[in-house]
Short mmCIF file of C-alpha atoms (C1' of nucleotides) in Angstrom, two decimals:
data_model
loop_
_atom_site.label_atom_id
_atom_site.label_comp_id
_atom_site.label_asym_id
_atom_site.label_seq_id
_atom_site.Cartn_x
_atom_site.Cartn_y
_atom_site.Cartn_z
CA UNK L 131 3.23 2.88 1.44
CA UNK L 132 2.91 1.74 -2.33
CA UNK L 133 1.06 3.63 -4.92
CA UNK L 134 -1.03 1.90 -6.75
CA UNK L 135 0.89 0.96 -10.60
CA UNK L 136 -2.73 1.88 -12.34
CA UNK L 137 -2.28 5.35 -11.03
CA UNK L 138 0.77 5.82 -13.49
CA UNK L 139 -1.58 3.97 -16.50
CA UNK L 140 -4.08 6.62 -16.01
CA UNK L 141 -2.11 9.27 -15.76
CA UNK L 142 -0.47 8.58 -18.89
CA UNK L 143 -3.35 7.46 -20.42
CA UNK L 144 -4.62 10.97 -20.14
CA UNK L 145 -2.08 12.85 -21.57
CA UNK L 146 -2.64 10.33 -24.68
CA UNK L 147 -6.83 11.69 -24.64
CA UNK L 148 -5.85 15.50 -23.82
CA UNK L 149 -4.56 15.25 -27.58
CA UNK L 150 -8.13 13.79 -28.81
CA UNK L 151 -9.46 16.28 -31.50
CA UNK L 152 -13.25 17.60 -29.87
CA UNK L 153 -15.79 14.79 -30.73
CA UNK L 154 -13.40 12.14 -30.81
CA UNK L 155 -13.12 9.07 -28.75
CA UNK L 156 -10.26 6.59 -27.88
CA UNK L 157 -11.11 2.93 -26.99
CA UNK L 158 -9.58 1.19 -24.27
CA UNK L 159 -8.46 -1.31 -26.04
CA UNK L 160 -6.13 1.52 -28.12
CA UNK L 161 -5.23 3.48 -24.79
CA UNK L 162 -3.79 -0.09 -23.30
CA UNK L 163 -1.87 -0.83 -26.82
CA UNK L 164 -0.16 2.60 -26.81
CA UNK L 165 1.64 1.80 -23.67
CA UNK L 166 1.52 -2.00 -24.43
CA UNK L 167 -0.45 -3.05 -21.14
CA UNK L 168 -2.82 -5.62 -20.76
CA UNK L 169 -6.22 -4.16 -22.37
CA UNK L 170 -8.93 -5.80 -19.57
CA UNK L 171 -7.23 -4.32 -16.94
CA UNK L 172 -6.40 -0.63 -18.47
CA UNK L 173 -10.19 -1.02 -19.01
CA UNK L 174 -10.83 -1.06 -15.20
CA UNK L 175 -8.75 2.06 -14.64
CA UNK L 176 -10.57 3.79 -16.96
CA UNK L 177 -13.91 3.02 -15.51
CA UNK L 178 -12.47 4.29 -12.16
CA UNK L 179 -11.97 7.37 -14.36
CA UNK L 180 -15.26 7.39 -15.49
CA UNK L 181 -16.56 7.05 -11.77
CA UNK L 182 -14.24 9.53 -10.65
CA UNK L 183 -15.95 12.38 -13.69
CA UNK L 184 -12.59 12.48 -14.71
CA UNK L 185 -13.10 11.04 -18.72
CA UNK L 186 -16.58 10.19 -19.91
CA UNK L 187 -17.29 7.03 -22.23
CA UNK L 188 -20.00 5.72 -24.57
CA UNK L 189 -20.65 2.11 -25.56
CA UNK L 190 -21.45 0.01 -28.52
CA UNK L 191 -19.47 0.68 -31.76
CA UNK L 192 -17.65 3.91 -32.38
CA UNK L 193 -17.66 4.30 -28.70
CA UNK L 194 -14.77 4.94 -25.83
CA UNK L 195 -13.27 7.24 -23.73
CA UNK L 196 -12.65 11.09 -23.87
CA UNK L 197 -11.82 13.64 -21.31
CA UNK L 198 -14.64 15.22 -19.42
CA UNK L 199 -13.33 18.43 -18.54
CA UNK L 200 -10.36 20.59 -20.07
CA UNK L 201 -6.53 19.17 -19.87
CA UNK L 202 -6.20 22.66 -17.49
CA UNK L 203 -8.70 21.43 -14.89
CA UNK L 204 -7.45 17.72 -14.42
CA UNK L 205 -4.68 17.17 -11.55
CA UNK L 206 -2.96 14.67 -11.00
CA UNK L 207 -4.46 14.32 -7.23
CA UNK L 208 -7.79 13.44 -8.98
CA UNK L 209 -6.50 10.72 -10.87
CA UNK L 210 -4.79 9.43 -7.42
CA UNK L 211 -8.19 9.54 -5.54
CA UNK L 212 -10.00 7.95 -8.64
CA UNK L 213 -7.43 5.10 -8.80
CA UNK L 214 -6.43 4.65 -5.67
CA UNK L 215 -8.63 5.61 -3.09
CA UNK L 216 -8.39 8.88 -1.84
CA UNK L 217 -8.21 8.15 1.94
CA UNK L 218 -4.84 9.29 3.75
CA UNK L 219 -2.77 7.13 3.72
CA UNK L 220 -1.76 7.19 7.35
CA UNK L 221 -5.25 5.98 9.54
CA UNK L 222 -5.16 7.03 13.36
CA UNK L 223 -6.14 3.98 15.39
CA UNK L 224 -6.43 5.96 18.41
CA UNK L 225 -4.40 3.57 20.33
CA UNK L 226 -3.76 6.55 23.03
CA UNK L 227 -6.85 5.55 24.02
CA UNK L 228 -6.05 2.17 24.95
CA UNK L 229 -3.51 0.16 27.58
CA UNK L 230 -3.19 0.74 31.71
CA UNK L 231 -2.57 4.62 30.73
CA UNK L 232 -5.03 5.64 28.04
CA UNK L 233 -5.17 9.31 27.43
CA UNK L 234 -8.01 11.33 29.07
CA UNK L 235 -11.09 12.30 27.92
CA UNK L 236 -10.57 15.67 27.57
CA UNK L 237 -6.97 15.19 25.63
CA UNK L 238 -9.07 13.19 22.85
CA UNK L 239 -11.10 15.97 22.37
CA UNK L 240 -7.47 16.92 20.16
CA UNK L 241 -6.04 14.77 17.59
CA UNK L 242 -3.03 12.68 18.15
CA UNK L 243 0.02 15.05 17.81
CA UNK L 244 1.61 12.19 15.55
CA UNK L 245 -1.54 11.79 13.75
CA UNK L 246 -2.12 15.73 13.09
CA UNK L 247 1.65 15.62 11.34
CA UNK L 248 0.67 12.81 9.25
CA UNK L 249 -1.87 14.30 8.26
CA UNK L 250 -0.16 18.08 7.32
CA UNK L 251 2.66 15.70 5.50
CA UNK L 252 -0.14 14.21 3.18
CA UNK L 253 -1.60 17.62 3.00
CA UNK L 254 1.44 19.26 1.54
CA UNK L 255 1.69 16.13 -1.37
CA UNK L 256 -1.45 16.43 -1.97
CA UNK L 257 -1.20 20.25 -2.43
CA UNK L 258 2.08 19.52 -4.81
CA UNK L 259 -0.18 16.66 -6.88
CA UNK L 260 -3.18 19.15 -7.07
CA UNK L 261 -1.11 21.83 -8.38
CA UNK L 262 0.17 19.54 -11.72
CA UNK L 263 -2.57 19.13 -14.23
CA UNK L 264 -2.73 17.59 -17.43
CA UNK L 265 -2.71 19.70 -19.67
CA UNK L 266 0.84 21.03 -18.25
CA UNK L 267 2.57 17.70 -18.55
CA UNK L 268 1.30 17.74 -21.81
CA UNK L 269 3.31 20.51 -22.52
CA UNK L 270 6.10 19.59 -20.94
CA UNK L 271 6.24 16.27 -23.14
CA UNK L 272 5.53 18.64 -26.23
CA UNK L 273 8.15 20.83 -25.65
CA UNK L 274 10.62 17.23 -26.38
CA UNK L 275 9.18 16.42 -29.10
CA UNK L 276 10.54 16.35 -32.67
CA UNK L 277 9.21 17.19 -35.74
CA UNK L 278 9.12 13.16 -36.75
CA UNK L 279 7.79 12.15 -33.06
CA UNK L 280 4.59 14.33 -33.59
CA UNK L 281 3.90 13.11 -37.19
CA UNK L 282 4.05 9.27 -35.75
CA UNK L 283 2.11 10.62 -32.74
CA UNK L 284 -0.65 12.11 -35.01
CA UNK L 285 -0.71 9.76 -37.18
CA UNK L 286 -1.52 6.74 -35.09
CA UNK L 287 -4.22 9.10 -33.25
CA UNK L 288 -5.94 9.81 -36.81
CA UNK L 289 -5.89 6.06 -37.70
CA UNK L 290 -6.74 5.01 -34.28
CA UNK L 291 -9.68 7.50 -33.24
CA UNK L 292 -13.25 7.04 -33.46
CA UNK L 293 -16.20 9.80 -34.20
CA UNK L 294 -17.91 9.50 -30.87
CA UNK L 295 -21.79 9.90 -30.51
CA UNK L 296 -22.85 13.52 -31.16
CA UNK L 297 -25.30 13.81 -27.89
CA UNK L 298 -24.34 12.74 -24.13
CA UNK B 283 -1.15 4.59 -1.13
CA UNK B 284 -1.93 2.91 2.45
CA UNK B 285 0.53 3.63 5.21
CA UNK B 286 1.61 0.24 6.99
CA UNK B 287 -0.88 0.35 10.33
CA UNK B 288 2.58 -0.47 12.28
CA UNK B 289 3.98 2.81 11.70
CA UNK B 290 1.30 4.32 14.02
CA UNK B 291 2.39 1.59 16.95
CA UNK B 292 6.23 2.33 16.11
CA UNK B 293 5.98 5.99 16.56
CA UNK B 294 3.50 5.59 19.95
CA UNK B 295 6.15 3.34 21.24
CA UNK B 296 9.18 5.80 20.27
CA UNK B 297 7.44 7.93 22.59
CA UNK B 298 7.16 5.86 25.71
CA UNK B 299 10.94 5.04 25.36
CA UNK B 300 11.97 8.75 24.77
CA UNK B 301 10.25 8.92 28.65
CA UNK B 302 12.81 6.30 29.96
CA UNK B 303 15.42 7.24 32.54
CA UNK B 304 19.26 6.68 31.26
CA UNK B 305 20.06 3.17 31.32
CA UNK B 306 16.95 1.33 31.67
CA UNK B 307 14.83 -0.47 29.13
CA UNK B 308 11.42 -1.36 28.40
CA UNK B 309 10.64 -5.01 27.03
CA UNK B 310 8.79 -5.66 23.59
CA UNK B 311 6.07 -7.40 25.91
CA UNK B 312 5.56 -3.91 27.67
CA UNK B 313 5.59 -1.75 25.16
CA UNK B 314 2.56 -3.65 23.47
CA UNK B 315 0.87 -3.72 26.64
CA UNK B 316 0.85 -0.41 27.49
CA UNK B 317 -1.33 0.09 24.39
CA UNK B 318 -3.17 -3.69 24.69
CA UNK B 319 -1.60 -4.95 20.77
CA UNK B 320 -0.12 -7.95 19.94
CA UNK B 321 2.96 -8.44 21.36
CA UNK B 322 4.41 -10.80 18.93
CA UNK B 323 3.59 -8.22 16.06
CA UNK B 324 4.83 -5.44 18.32
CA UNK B 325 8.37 -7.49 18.37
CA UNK B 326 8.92 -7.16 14.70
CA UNK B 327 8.19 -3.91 14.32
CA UNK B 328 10.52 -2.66 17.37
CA UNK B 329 12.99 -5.16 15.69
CA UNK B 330 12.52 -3.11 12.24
CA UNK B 331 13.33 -0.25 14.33
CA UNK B 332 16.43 -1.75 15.66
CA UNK B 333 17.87 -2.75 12.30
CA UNK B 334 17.73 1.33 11.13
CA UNK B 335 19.39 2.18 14.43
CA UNK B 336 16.74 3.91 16.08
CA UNK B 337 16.70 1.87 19.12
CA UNK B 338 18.80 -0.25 20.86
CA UNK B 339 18.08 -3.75 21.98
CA UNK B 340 19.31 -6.18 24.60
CA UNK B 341 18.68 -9.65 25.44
CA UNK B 342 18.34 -12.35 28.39
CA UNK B 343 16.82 -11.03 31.91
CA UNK B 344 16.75 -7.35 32.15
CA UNK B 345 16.96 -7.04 28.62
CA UNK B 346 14.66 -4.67 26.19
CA UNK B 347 14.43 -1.53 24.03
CA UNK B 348 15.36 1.74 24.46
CA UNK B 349 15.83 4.61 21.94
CA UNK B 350 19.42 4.67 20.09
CA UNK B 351 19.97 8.41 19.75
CA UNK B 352 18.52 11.83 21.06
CA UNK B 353 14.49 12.15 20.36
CA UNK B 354 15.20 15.86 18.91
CA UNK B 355 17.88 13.18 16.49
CA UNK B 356 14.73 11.10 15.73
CA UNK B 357 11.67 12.13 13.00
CA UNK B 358 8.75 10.53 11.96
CA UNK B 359 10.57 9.92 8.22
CA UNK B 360 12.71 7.66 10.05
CA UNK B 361 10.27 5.61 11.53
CA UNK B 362 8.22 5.22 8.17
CA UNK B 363 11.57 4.23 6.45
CA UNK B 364 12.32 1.71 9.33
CA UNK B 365 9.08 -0.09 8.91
CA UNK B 366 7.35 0.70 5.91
CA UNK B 367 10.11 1.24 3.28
CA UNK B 368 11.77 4.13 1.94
CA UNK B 369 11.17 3.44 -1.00
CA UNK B 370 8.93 5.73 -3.17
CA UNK B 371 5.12 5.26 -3.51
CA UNK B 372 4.84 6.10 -6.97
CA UNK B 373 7.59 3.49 -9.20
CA UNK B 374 7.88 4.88 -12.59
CA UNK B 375 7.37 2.28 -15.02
CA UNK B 376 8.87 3.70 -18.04
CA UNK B 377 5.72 2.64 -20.05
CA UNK B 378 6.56 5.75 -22.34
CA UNK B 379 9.27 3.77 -24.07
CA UNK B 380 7.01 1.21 -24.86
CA UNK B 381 3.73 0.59 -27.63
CA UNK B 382 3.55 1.99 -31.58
CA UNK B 383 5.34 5.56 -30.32
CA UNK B 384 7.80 4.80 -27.79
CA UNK B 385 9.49 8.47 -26.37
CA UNK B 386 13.13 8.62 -28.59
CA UNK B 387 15.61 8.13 -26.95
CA UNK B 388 16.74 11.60 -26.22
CA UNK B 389 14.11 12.53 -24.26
CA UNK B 390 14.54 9.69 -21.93
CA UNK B 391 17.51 10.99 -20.61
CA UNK B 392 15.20 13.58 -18.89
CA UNK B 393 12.99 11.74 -16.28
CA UNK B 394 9.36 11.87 -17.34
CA UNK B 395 7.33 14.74 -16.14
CA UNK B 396 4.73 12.24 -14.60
CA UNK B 397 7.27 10.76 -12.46
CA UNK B 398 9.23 14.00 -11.51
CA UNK B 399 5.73 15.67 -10.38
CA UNK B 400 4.85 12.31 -8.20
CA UNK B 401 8.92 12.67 -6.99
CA UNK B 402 8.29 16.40 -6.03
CA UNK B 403 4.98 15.98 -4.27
CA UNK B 404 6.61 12.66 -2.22
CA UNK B 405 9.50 14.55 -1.52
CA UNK B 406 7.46 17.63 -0.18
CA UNK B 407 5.69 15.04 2.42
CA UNK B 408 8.90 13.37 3.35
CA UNK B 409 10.23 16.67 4.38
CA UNK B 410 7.23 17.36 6.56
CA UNK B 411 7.59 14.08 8.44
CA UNK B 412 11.83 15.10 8.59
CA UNK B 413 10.96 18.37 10.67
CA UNK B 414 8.37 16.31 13.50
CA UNK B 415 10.60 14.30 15.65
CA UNK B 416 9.86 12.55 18.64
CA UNK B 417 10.91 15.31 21.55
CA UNK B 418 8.48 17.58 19.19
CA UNK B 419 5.32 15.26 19.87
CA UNK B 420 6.08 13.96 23.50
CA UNK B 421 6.37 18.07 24.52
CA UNK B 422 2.88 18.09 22.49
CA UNK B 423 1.81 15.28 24.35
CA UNK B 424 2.74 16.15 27.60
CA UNK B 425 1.40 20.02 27.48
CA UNK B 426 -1.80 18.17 27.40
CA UNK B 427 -0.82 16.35 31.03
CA UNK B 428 -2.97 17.21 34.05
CA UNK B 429 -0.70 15.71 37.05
CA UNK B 430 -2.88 12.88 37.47
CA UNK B 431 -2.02 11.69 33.77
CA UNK B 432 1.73 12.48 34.81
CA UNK B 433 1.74 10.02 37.94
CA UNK B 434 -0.10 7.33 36.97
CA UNK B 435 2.19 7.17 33.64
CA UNK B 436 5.52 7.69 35.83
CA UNK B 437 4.27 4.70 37.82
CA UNK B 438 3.35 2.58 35.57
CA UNK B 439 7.08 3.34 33.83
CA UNK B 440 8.88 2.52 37.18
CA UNK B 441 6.88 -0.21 37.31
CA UNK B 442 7.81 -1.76 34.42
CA UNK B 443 11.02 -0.34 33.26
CA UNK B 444 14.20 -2.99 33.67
CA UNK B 445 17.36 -1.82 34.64
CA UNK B 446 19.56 -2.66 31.02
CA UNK B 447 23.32 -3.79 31.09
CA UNK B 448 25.89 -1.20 31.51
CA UNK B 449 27.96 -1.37 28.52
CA UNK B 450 27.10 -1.95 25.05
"C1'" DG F 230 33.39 -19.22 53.50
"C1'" DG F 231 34.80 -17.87 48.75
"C1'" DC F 232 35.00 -18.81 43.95
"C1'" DA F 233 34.36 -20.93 39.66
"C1'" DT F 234 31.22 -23.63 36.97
"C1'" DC F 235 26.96 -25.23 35.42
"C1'" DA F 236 22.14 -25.15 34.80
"C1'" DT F 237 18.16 -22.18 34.31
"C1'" DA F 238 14.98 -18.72 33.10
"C1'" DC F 239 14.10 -14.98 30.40
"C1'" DT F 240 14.63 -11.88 26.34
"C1'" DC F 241 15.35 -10.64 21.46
"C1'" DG F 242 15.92 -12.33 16.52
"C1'" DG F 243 14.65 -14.42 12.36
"C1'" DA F 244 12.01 -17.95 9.93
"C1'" DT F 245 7.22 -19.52 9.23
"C1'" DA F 246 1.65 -19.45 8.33
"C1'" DA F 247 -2.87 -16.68 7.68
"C1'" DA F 248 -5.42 -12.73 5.99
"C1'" DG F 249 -6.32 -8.92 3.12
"C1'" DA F 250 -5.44 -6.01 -0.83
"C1'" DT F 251 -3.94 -5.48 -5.28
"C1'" DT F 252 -3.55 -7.27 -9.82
"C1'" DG F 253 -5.49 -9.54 -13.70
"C1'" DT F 254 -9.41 -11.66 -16.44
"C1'" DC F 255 -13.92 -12.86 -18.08
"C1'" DC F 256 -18.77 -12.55 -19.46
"C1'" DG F 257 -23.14 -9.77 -19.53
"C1'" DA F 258 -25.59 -4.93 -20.43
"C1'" DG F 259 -26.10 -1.47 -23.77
"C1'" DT F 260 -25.77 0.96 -28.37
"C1'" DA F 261 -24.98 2.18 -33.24
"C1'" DA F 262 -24.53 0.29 -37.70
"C1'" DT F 263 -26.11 -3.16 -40.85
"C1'" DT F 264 -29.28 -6.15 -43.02
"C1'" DC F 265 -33.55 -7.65 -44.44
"C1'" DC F 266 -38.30 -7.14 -45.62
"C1'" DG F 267 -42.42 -4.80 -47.03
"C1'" DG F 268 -44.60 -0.97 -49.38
"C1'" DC D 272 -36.50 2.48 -55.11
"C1'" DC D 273 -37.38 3.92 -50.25
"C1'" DG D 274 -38.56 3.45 -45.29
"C1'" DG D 275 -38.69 0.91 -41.07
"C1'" DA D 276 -37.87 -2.78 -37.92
"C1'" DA D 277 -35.21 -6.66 -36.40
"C1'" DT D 278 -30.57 -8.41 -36.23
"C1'" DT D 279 -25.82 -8.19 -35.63
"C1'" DA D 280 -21.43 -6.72 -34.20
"C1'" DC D 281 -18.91 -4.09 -31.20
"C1'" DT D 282 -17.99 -1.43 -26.87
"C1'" DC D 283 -18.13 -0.40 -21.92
"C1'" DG D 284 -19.51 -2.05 -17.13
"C1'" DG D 285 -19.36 -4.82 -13.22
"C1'" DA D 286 -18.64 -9.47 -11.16
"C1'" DC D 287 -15.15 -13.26 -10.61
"C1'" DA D 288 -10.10 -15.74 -9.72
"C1'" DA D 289 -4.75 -15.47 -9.06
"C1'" DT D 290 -0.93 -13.30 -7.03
"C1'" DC D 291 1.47 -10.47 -3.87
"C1'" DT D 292 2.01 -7.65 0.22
"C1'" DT D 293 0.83 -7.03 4.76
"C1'" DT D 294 -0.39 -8.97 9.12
"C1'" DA D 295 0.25 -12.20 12.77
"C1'" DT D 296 2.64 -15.98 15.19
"C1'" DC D 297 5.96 -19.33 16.78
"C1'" DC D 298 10.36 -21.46 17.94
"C1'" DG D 299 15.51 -21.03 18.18
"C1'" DA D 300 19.89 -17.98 19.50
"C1'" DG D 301 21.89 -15.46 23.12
"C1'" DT D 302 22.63 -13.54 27.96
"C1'" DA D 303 22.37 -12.39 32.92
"C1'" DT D 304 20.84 -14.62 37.05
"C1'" DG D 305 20.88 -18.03 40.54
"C1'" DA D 306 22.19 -22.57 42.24
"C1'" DT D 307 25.66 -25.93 42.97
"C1'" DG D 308 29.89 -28.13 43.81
"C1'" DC D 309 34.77 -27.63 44.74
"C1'" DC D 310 38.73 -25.56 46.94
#
DNA sequence: GGCATCATACTCGGATAAAGATTGTCCGAGTAATTCCGG
DNA sequence: CCGGAATTACTCGGACAATCTTTATCCGAGTATGATGCC
């Protein structure tokens, strides 16, 4: 039961674009070099993310990546279904069903008892996930900061940003 | 974040043995019968199982498997440690202290609010699986009984079931 | 006939291949800025 | 000098390999049974 490692790329990833002034894009080229990862394949995640209506994106030059919706309205769940699949991880084969003893028609008509608890344990961390959003991790790393980390922060977003299309 | 698919056969085949009288086993070859997988795959897992202590083994004639402890004493967690890992699904990579503004070093002391919210969420699901143990799911199971279910299962278990040495 | 010993058959245990998923990379589709040409 | 169209450069998007985990299997280690030979 490994999470995918892109899942903790795009989560950071957007906490770097919830600080994007409004009509300002990111390329993902600049989102891999931030964290130092290897740009062609932060690139993938963030199409995911794009799939997902998670960030939107423009091509050609002054393009990228911004969020679609507000920092408040993105959980972390999402970014876990977008990256990694959002199908449980725990997949009932319904083996009851077969062997010298398989379990009667009428009993299938329930779910597996072992299956069912699976399922309310994924439930409950997927309850947690949905409950953390962006925009309050965001403030959580604020709330460290010092008065020299924001400057280099802000400064490498100013020099790094583009002015994304005005339409779209 | 998929689940390994022997997880599902470990936790079927915890059940079966939690039906066995005192001293008598079932063999690997059995326990994959009675729900028609592959035996040899069935052997490691029960042998993943015997390495965390769940169950017991025994080998030559009249050898097998039976369950190591009380199945009120034995939860689902267990089982997905024994065979998947305990490890967590999400592995913080520390990518904050990396790129052009690397986190100072103060605020690395604190864990990083990404990977606390994924350790929460984890932790909430691990202590769902903690409360389901085995005697929880085979009462389930066996509410659902009609008494034909009941004897053709206790047959097939006298059947098959091997008287295991006395001591050890 | 009783007992100890040896051979045998049967089971689990760990080491060994095959398959699938994840990770990582590349080149083509699309777009805005730039350049060039004509009026 | 100004306007417009073609070109160019730059970005995202999806298709293509490499690596790793999971899946699946086989043969060797260990033990109780049964046979055999001896007392």
């Amino acid at each position: 039961m490994k999470m995918s490692e892109g899942v903790e790329w795009a989560a950071h990833a957007c906490t770097v674009m919830a600080a994007l002034p409004p009509d300002k894009a990111l390329r993902a080229e600049a989102l891999a070099a931030y964290h130092a990862l290897a740009p062609a394949y932060m690139a993938k995640h963030l199409q995911a993310l794009a799939r997902a209506g998670i960030v939107a994106s423009s091509r050609g030059p002054k393009g990228g990546y911004w969020l679609a919706k507000e920092p408040a309205q993105i959980s972390l769940w999402e970014i876990v279904a977008a990256i990694d699949g959002g199908e449980p991880a725990f997949r009932c084969s319904e083996i009851r069903r077969r062997g010298p003893c398989p379990t009667s028609r009428e009993n299938c008509k329930k779910p597996c008892p072992i299956a069912r608890s699976f399922h309310s344990a994924e439930t409950a961390m997927r309850d947690a996930l949905s409950g953390v959003t962006i925009q309050s991790i965001c403030l959580d790393v604020a709330a460290g900061y010092k008065p020299a980390d924001a400057k280099r922060f802000g400064d490498w977003m100013v020099a790094t940003m583009t002015d994304r299309p005005p339409d779209k």
